[in-house]
PDB file of C-alpha atoms in Angstrom:
ATOM      1  CA  THR A  16     103.318  36.961 105.504  1.00 89.00           C
ATOM      2  CA  THR A  17     104.183  39.975 107.474  1.00 93.00           C
ATOM      3  CA  ILE A  18     103.059  41.249 111.260  1.00 94.00           C
ATOM      4  CA  ARG A  19     100.301  43.745 110.790  1.00 96.00           C
ATOM      5  CA  PRO A  20      99.077  46.236 113.793  1.00 96.00           C
ATOM      6  CA  PRO A  21      96.917  44.609 116.186  1.00 97.00           C
ATOM      7  CA  ILE A  22      93.276  46.166 116.063  1.00 94.00           C
ATOM      8  CA  VAL A  23      92.127  46.719 119.681  1.00 94.00           C
ATOM      9  CA  ALA A  24      88.798  47.685 121.062  1.00 91.00           C
ATOM     10  CA  ILE A  25      88.509  49.092 124.662  1.00 91.00           C
ATOM     11  CA  MET A  26      85.623  47.877 126.694  1.00 90.00           C
ATOM     12  CA  GLY A  27      84.315  48.092 129.557  1.00 88.00           C
ATOM     13  CA  HIS A  28      81.723  50.543 131.884  1.00 84.00           C
ATOM     14  CA  ILE A  29      81.261  53.747 130.379  1.00 80.00           C
ATOM     15  CA  ASP A  30      82.693  55.704 133.568  1.00 83.00           C
ATOM     16  CA  HIS A  31      85.810  53.639 134.040  1.00 84.00           C
ATOM     17  CA  GLY A  32      87.856  55.884 131.853  1.00 83.00           C
ATOM     18  CA  LYS A  33      87.993  54.307 128.336  1.00 85.00           C
ATOM     19  CA  SER A  34      87.264  57.446 126.747  1.00 85.00           C
ATOM     20  CA  THR A  35      89.729  59.399 128.767  1.00 89.00           C
ATOM     21  CA  LEU A  36      92.054  56.605 127.602  1.00 91.00           C
ATOM     22  CA  LEU A  37      91.266  56.459 124.024  1.00 88.00           C
ATOM     23  CA  ASP A  38      91.731  60.253 123.699  1.00 86.00           C
ATOM     24  CA  TYR A  39      95.335  60.454 125.599  1.00 90.00           C
ATOM     25  CA  ILE A  40      96.420  57.534 123.466  1.00 90.00           C
ATOM     26  CA  ARG A  41      95.473  59.938 120.404  1.00 85.00           C
ATOM     27  CA  LYS A  42      96.989  62.660 121.603  1.00 83.00           C
ATOM     28  CA  SER A  43     100.689  61.117 122.917  1.00 82.00           C
ATOM     29  CA  ASN A  44     101.186  59.310 120.000  1.00 77.00           C
ATOM     30  CA  VAL A  45      99.837  61.179 116.742  1.00 70.00           C
ATOM     31  CA  VAL A  46     101.872  64.087 115.802  1.00 61.00           C
ATOM     32  CA  GLU A  47     100.101  67.496 116.881  1.00 55.00           C
ATOM     33  CA  HIS A  48      99.407  69.477 113.894  1.00 55.00           C
ATOM     34  CA  GLU A  49      97.869  65.831 112.682  1.00 59.00           C
ATOM     35  CA  ALA A  50      96.239  65.096 115.757  1.00 51.00           C
ATOM     36  CA  GLY A  51      93.936  68.135 114.606  1.00 55.00           C
ATOM     37  CA  GLY A  52      93.078  66.588 111.343  1.00 53.00           C
ATOM     38  CA  ILE A  53      91.652  62.971 112.583  1.00 52.00           C
ATOM     39  CA  THR A  54      88.299  62.906 111.347  1.00 51.00           C
ATOM     40  CA  GLN A  55      86.051  62.381 114.206  1.00 52.00           C
ATOM     41  CA  HIS A  56      83.340  60.670 112.448  1.00 51.00           C
ATOM     42  CA  LEU A  57      86.154  57.854 111.894  1.00 55.00           C
ATOM     43  CA  SER A  58      85.429  55.448 115.065  1.00 72.00           C
ATOM     44  CA  GLY A  59      89.368  54.035 114.210  1.00 81.00           C
ATOM     45  CA  TYR A  60      92.577  55.479 114.198  1.00 86.00           C
ATOM     46  CA  GLU A  61      96.346  53.919 114.147  1.00 91.00           C
ATOM     47  CA  ILE A  62      99.437  54.825 116.128  1.00 92.00           C
ATOM     48  CA  THR A  63     103.137  54.022 115.678  1.00 93.00           C
ATOM     49  CA  ILE A  64     104.884  53.556 118.358  1.00 93.00           C
ATOM     50  CA  PRO A  65     108.811  52.597 119.373  1.00 93.00           C
ATOM     51  CA  TYR A  66     108.905  48.885 120.100  1.00 94.00           C
ATOM     52  CA  GLN A  67     112.163  46.258 120.856  1.00 93.00           C
ATOM     53  CA  GLY A  68     114.390  48.410 118.717  1.00 94.00           C
ATOM     54  CA  THR A  69     112.110  48.691 115.499  1.00 95.00           C
ATOM     55  CA  THR A  70     108.149  50.897 114.746  1.00 95.00           C
ATOM     56  CA  ARG A  71     105.170  49.044 115.098  1.00 96.00           C
ATOM     57  CA  GLY A  72     101.627  49.978 114.570  1.00 95.00           C
ATOM     58  CA  ILE A  73      98.794  49.594 116.753  1.00 96.00           C
ATOM     59  CA  THR A  74      94.977  50.149 115.191  1.00 94.00           C
ATOM     60  CA  PHE A  75      92.163  51.494 117.832  1.00 92.00           C
ATOM     61  CA  LEU A  76      88.508  50.991 117.244  1.00 86.00           C
ATOM     62  CA  ASP A  77      86.572  53.670 119.038  1.00 74.00           C
ATOM     63  CA  THR A  78      83.209  51.683 119.718  1.00 65.00           C
ATOM     64  CA  PRO A  79      80.526  53.702 121.301  1.00 57.00           C
ATOM     65  CA  GLY A  80      79.717  52.701 125.472  1.00 49.00           C
ATOM     66  CA  HIS A  81      75.892  53.770 125.490  1.00 43.00           C
ATOM     67  CA  ALA A  82      74.080  50.598 126.054  1.00 46.00           C
ATOM     68  CA  ALA A  83      72.096  51.101 122.709  1.00 44.00           C
ATOM     69  CA  PHE A  84      75.287  50.508 121.367  1.00 50.00           C
ATOM     70  CA  THR A  85      75.616  46.718 122.396  1.00 58.00           C
ATOM     71  CA  GLY A  86      74.966  44.942 118.995  1.00 63.00           C
ATOM     72  CA  MET A  87      77.902  47.663 117.604  1.00 59.00           C
ATOM     73  CA  ARG A  88      79.833  46.796 120.398  1.00 63.00           C
ATOM     74  CA  GLU A  89      79.390  42.908 119.692  1.00 64.00           C
ATOM     75  CA  ARG A  90      80.895  44.009 116.055  1.00 66.00           C
ATOM     76  CA  GLY A  91      83.667  46.113 117.744  1.00 66.00           C
ATOM     77  CA  ALA A  92      85.032  43.020 119.549  1.00 66.00           C
ATOM     78  CA  SER A  93      84.775  40.814 116.613  1.00 74.00           C
ATOM     79  CA  ALA A  94      86.210  43.329 114.444  1.00 84.00           C
ATOM     80  CA  ALA A  95      89.116  43.645 116.635  1.00 90.00           C
ATOM     81  CA  ASP A  96      92.049  40.724 117.485  1.00 93.00           C
ATOM     82  CA  ILE A  97      92.756  42.394 120.828  1.00 95.00           C
ATOM     83  CA  ALA A  98      90.166  44.065 123.602  1.00 93.00           C
ATOM     84  CA  ILE A  99      90.960  45.762 126.562  1.00 95.00           C
ATOM     85  CA  LEU A 100      88.803  45.888 130.048  1.00 95.00           C
ATOM     86  CA  VAL A 101      89.177  49.021 131.577  1.00 95.00           C
ATOM     87  CA  VAL A 102      88.123  48.574 134.977  1.00 96.00           C
ATOM     88  CA  SER A 103      88.274  51.471 137.647  1.00 95.00           C
ATOM     89  CA  ALA A 104      90.821  50.878 140.579  1.00 95.00           C
ATOM     90  CA  GLU A 105      87.932  53.196 142.594  1.00 94.00           C
ATOM     91  CA  ASP A 106      84.892  51.304 141.701  1.00 93.00           C
ATOM     92  CA  GLY A 107      86.446  47.796 140.895  1.00 93.00           C
ATOM     93  CA  VAL A 108      84.018  45.729 138.661  1.00 94.00           C
ATOM     94  CA  LYS A 109      80.472  47.135 137.856  1.00 94.00           C
ATOM     95  CA  ALA A 110      77.366  45.408 135.600  1.00 91.00           C
ATOM     96  CA  GLN A 111      78.510  47.071 132.680  1.00 89.00           C
ATOM     97  CA  THR A 112      82.169  45.474 133.073  1.00 92.00           C
ATOM     98  CA  ILE A 113      81.025  42.372 133.437  1.00 93.00           C
ATOM     99  CA  GLU A 114      78.190  43.092 129.962  1.00 90.00           C
ATOM    100  CA  ALA A 115      82.064  44.415 128.536  1.00 90.00           C
ATOM    101  CA  LEU A 116      83.573  40.683 129.644  1.00 92.00           C
ATOM    102  CA  HIS A 117      80.636  38.870 128.078  1.00 90.00           C
ATOM    103  CA  THR A 118      80.979  40.270 124.474  1.00 87.00           C
ATOM    104  CA  ILE A 119      84.726  40.051 124.602  1.00 89.00           C
ATOM    105  CA  ARG A 120      84.436  36.275 125.613  1.00 90.00           C
ATOM    106  CA  THR A 121      81.706  35.948 123.081  1.00 85.00           C
ATOM    107  CA  ALA A 122      83.988  36.768 120.303  1.00 85.00           C
ATOM    108  CA  GLY A 123      86.636  34.977 121.699  1.00 88.00           C
ATOM    109  CA  ILE A 124      89.862  36.993 121.653  1.00 91.00           C
ATOM    110  CA  PRO A 125      92.334  37.612 124.226  1.00 95.00           C
ATOM    111  CA  PHE A 126      92.021  40.373 126.180  1.00 97.00           C
ATOM    112  CA  ILE A 127      94.633  42.847 128.866  1.00 98.00           C
ATOM    113  CA  VAL A 128      93.200  44.226 131.903  1.00 98.00           C
ATOM    114  CA  ALA A 129      93.676  47.995 131.871  1.00 97.00           C
ATOM    115  CA  ILE A 130      92.936  48.980 135.928  1.00 97.00           C
ATOM    116  CA  ASN A 131      92.188  52.583 135.484  1.00 96.00           C
ATOM    117  CA  LYS A 132      92.433  55.406 137.395  1.00 94.00           C
ATOM    118  CA  ILE A 133      95.146  54.600 140.335  1.00 95.00           C
ATOM    119  CA  ASP A 134      95.706  58.241 140.918  1.00 94.00           C
ATOM    120  CA  LYS A 135      92.589  58.667 142.393  1.00 94.00           C
ATOM    121  CA  PRO A 136      92.650  58.376 146.237  1.00 93.00           C
ATOM    122  CA  GLY A 137      89.925  56.159 146.862  1.00 92.00           C
ATOM    123  CA  ALA A 138      92.168  53.270 144.425  1.00 95.00           C
ATOM    124  CA  ASN A 139      92.521  49.728 145.156  1.00 96.00           C
ATOM    125  CA  ILE A 140      93.931  48.062 142.724  1.00 96.00           C
ATOM    126  CA  GLU A 141      94.194  44.573 145.064  1.00 96.00           C
ATOM    127  CA  ARG A 142      90.148  44.559 145.572  1.00 96.00           C
ATOM    128  CA  SER A 143      89.668  45.158 141.838  1.00 96.00           C
ATOM    129  CA  LYS A 144      91.901  42.213 141.023  1.00 97.00           C
ATOM    130  CA  GLN A 145      89.893  40.503 143.600  1.00 96.00           C
ATOM    131  CA  MET A 146      86.908  41.602 142.112  1.00 96.00           C
ATOM    132  CA  LEU A 147      87.588  40.444 138.677  1.00 96.00           C
ATOM    133  CA  ALA A 148      88.564  37.118 140.411  1.00 96.00           C
ATOM    134  CA  GLU A 149      85.122  36.774 140.959  1.00 96.00           C
ATOM    135  CA  GLN A 150      83.837  36.816 137.512  1.00 95.00           C
ATOM    136  CA  GLU A 151      87.062  34.032 137.066  1.00 95.00           C
ATOM    137  CA  VAL A 152      89.391  36.853 135.333  1.00 95.00           C
ATOM    138  CA  LEU A 153      92.442  35.849 136.813  1.00 96.00           C
ATOM    139  CA  VAL A 154      95.017  38.143 135.866  1.00 96.00           C
ATOM    140  CA  GLU A 155      99.137  37.485 136.380  1.00 96.00           C
ATOM    141  CA  GLY A 156     100.492  37.055 139.892  1.00 94.00           C
ATOM    142  CA  TYR A 157      96.969  36.654 141.054  1.00 93.00           C
ATOM    143  CA  GLY A 158      96.752  32.707 139.846  1.00 91.00           C
ATOM    144  CA  GLY A 159      96.141  33.423 136.296  1.00 94.00           C
ATOM    145  CA  THR A 160      97.795  34.196 133.138  1.00 95.00           C
ATOM    146  CA  ILE A 161      95.697  37.513 132.040  1.00 97.00           C
ATOM    147  CA  PRO A 162      98.160  39.955 131.504  1.00 98.00           C
ATOM    148  CA  TRP A 163      96.924  43.509 133.185  1.00 98.00           C
ATOM    149  CA  VAL A 164      98.417  46.725 133.661  1.00 98.00           C
ATOM    150  CA  ALA A 165      97.500  50.120 136.575  1.00 97.00           C
ATOM    151  CA  LEU A 166      97.654  53.133 135.088  1.00 96.00           C
ATOM    152  CA  SER A 167      95.835  56.611 135.262  1.00 95.00           C
ATOM    153  CA  ALA A 168      94.715  57.409 131.635  1.00 93.00           C
ATOM    154  CA  LYS A 169      94.032  61.249 132.674  1.00 92.00           C
ATOM    155  CA  VAL A 170      97.730  61.189 133.756  1.00 93.00           C
ATOM    156  CA  GLY A 171      99.149  58.359 131.616  1.00 92.00           C
ATOM    157  CA  THR A 172     101.073  56.933 133.902  1.00 95.00           C
ATOM    158  CA  ASN A 173     101.699  53.201 132.693  1.00 96.00           C
ATOM    159  CA  VAL A 174      99.812  53.762 129.790  1.00 96.00           C
ATOM    160  CA  PRO A 175     102.946  52.909 127.280  1.00 96.00           C
ATOM    161  CA  GLU A 176     103.387  49.565 128.971  1.00 97.00           C
ATOM    162  CA  LEU A 177     100.008  48.853 127.991  1.00 97.00           C
ATOM    163  CA  LEU A 178     100.907  49.487 124.375  1.00 97.00           C
ATOM    164  CA  ASP A 179     103.805  47.097 125.166  1.00 97.00           C
ATOM    165  CA  THR A 180     101.612  44.937 126.312  1.00 98.00           C
ATOM    166  CA  ILE A 181      99.356  44.999 123.395  1.00 98.00           C
ATOM    167  CA  LEU A 182     102.279  44.382 121.236  1.00 98.00           C
ATOM    168  CA  LEU A 183     103.465  41.463 123.809  1.00 97.00           C
ATOM    169  CA  VAL A 184      99.976  39.710 123.568  1.00 97.00           C
ATOM    170  CA  ALA A 185      99.628  40.273 119.480  1.00 97.00           C
ATOM    171  CA  ASP A 186     102.902  38.728 118.963  1.00 96.00           C
ATOM    172  CA  LEU A 187     101.814  35.845 120.811  1.00 96.00           C
ATOM    173  CA  GLU A 188      98.435  35.256 119.085  1.00 96.00           C
ATOM    174  CA  GLY A 189     100.796  35.509 115.767  1.00 96.00           C
ATOM    175  CA  ILE A 190      98.760  38.484 114.766  1.00 96.00           C
ATOM    176  CA  VAL A 191      99.699  38.143 110.659  1.00 95.00           C
ATOM    177  CA  GLY A 192      98.942  39.766 107.362  1.00 95.00           C
ATOM    178  CA  THR A 193      99.084  38.958 104.055  1.00 96.00           C
ATOM    179  CA  PRO A 194      99.134  42.357 101.919  1.00 96.00           C
ATOM    180  CA  SER A 195      98.934  40.165  98.401  1.00 96.00           C
ATOM    181  CA  LYS A 196      95.724  38.870  99.422  1.00 96.00           C
ATOM    182  CA  LYS A 197      92.301  40.476  98.206  1.00 96.00           C
ATOM    183  CA  ALA A 198      91.304  42.702 100.848  1.00 96.00           C
ATOM    184  CA  GLU A 199      88.893  41.746 103.732  1.00 94.00           C
ATOM    185  CA  GLY A 200      87.719  43.551 106.418  1.00 91.00           C
ATOM    186  CA  ILE A 201      84.783  44.412 108.438  1.00 88.00           C
ATOM    187  CA  VAL A 202      82.678  47.630 108.314  1.00 86.00           C
ATOM    188  CA  ILE A 203      82.442  49.240 111.437  1.00 82.00           C
ATOM    189  CA  GLU A 204      79.665  51.781 110.521  1.00 81.00           C
ATOM    190  CA  SER A 205      78.125  53.321 107.282  1.00 84.00           C
ATOM    191  CA  LYS A 206      76.107  56.242 106.484  1.00 86.00           C
ATOM    192  CA  LEU A 207      74.738  58.151 104.109  1.00 90.00           C
ATOM    193  CA  ASP A 208      76.655  61.738 103.380  1.00 86.00           C
ATOM    194  CA  PRO A 209      74.452  64.640 101.533  1.00 92.00           C
ATOM    195  CA  LYS A 210      77.517  65.673  99.252  1.00 89.00           C
ATOM    196  CA  ARG A 211      79.253  62.069  98.899  1.00 85.00           C
ATOM    197  CA  GLY A 212      76.611  59.292  98.957  1.00 88.00           C
ATOM    198  CA  ILE A 213      77.094  56.113 100.869  1.00 87.00           C
ATOM    199  CA  THR A 214      80.252  56.399 102.863  1.00 88.00           C
ATOM    200  CA  ALA A 215      81.613  53.156 105.403  1.00 89.00           C
ATOM    201  CA  THR A 216      84.465  53.092 108.008  1.00 87.00           C
ATOM    202  CA  ILE A 217      85.805  49.905 107.324  1.00 89.00           C
ATOM    203  CA  VAL A 218      88.776  48.467 108.775  1.00 91.00           C
ATOM    204  CA  ILE A 219      91.108  45.784 107.011  1.00 94.00           C
ATOM    205  CA  LYS A 220      91.790  42.297 108.751  1.00 92.00           C
ATOM    206  CA  ASP A 221      94.164  40.967 105.752  1.00 95.00           C
ATOM    207  CA  GLY A 222      95.069  41.822 102.729  1.00 96.00           C
ATOM    208  CA  THR A 223      95.448  45.215 100.678  1.00 97.00           C
ATOM    209  CA  LEU A 224      92.492  47.646  99.679  1.00 97.00           C
ATOM    210  CA  THR A 225      93.171  49.298  96.189  1.00 97.00           C
ATOM    211  CA  ARG A 226      90.948  52.187  95.097  1.00 96.00           C
ATOM    212  CA  GLY A 227      88.811  51.082  91.980  1.00 95.00           C
ATOM    213  CA  GLN A 228      88.462  47.667  93.326  1.00 96.00           C
ATOM    214  CA  PHE A 229      84.842  46.389  93.867  1.00 96.00           C
ATOM    215  CA  VAL A 230      83.571  45.736  97.696  1.00 95.00           C
ATOM    216  CA  VAL A 231      80.926  43.749  98.932  1.00 94.00           C
ATOM    217  CA  ALA A 232      79.210  43.277 101.921  1.00 90.00           C
ATOM    218  CA  GLY A 233      76.162  41.426 102.585  1.00 87.00           C
ATOM    219  CA  ASN A 234      74.060  42.047  99.519  1.00 92.00           C
ATOM    220  CA  ALA A 235      75.676  45.537  98.817  1.00 90.00           C
ATOM    221  CA  LEU A 236      78.635  46.009  96.364  1.00 92.00           C
ATOM    222  CA  THR A 237      80.180  49.132  95.234  1.00 90.00           C
ATOM    223  CA  THR A 238      83.474  50.324  93.982  1.00 92.00           C
ATOM    224  CA  THR A 239      85.683  52.320  96.013  1.00 92.00           C
ATOM    225  CA  ARG A 240      86.098  55.595  95.018  1.00 90.00           C
ATOM    226  CA  ILE A 241      87.767  57.579  97.565  1.00 91.00           C
ATOM    227  CA  MET A 242      90.076  56.212 100.205  1.00 93.00           C
ATOM    228  CA  GLU A 243      91.090  58.434 103.032  1.00 91.00           C
ATOM    229  CA  ASN A 244      93.251  57.228 106.370  1.00 90.00           C
ATOM    230  CA  PHE A 245      92.352  58.515 110.136  1.00 87.00           C
ATOM    231  CA  LEU A 246      93.730  61.499 109.141  1.00 86.00           C
ATOM    232  CA  GLY A 247      91.011  62.102 106.401  1.00 85.00           C
ATOM    233  CA  LYS A 248      93.932  62.006 103.938  1.00 90.00           C
ATOM    234  CA  THR A 249      93.281  60.626 100.377  1.00 93.00           C
ATOM    235  CA  ILE A 250      95.310  56.824  99.599  1.00 95.00           C
ATOM    236  CA  ASP A 251      95.105  54.517  97.097  1.00 97.00           C
ATOM    237  CA  GLN A 252      96.084  51.628  98.899  1.00 97.00           C
ATOM    238  CA  ALA A 253      94.849  50.030 102.465  1.00 96.00           C
ATOM    239  CA  PRO A 254      97.523  47.186 103.818  1.00 96.00           C
ATOM    240  CA  PRO A 255      96.420  45.234 106.903  1.00 96.00           C
ATOM    241  CA  GLY A 256      95.390  46.874 109.593  1.00 94.00           C
ATOM    242  CA  THR A 257      94.430  49.876 108.108  1.00 93.00           C
ATOM    243  CA  PRO A 258      91.242  51.454 109.782  1.00 91.00           C
TER     244      PRO A 258
END
């Protein structure tokens, strides 16, 4: 077994900065000339960051936030190893926050609280912590053990700390993969491409998928003809943690 990139889903209220956080992480950690190449249809991307003297990967799933996507979000959370619950320091816990929390708890995965928008004049971190405590989410230093980071996704304050916290949680959880195994993963979405036929976005949770291998999902069976990474580059192998 080897350490693999943890797969992370960002959850929470639609206006609390989920997309801003994903965008900031993507722009600041994917090389500029490559960032332009990120295929928008692929609902996942991988970053590499320096961590404790080495280089480590993190894979993010970009799950839609609209209410119609609740089923998709629940799949997104179970496809993930770790969730990030984004809570606005201005607005605190909202109905969608509670809904996201329920999804995370149903998936049974560890999560990190990201208290966002600390750059706003109305930001009140303590009140957000109090509102979380009312939902039985007790963060570190507030009677509990759930890790949390106060940040601004807009200007990037403390985003590196969040990334470090993700890897810390991943190591505590013992998230590893066995590259020599046959691939196992989760289909995030699939569609019929007019030029290419059926295409699917898959995240590999364990094992390695090699081009030409057969893939089974439910009662569907196919051979992998073309595999692309999140930058749209053709790859022959997808090791554990690859979107």
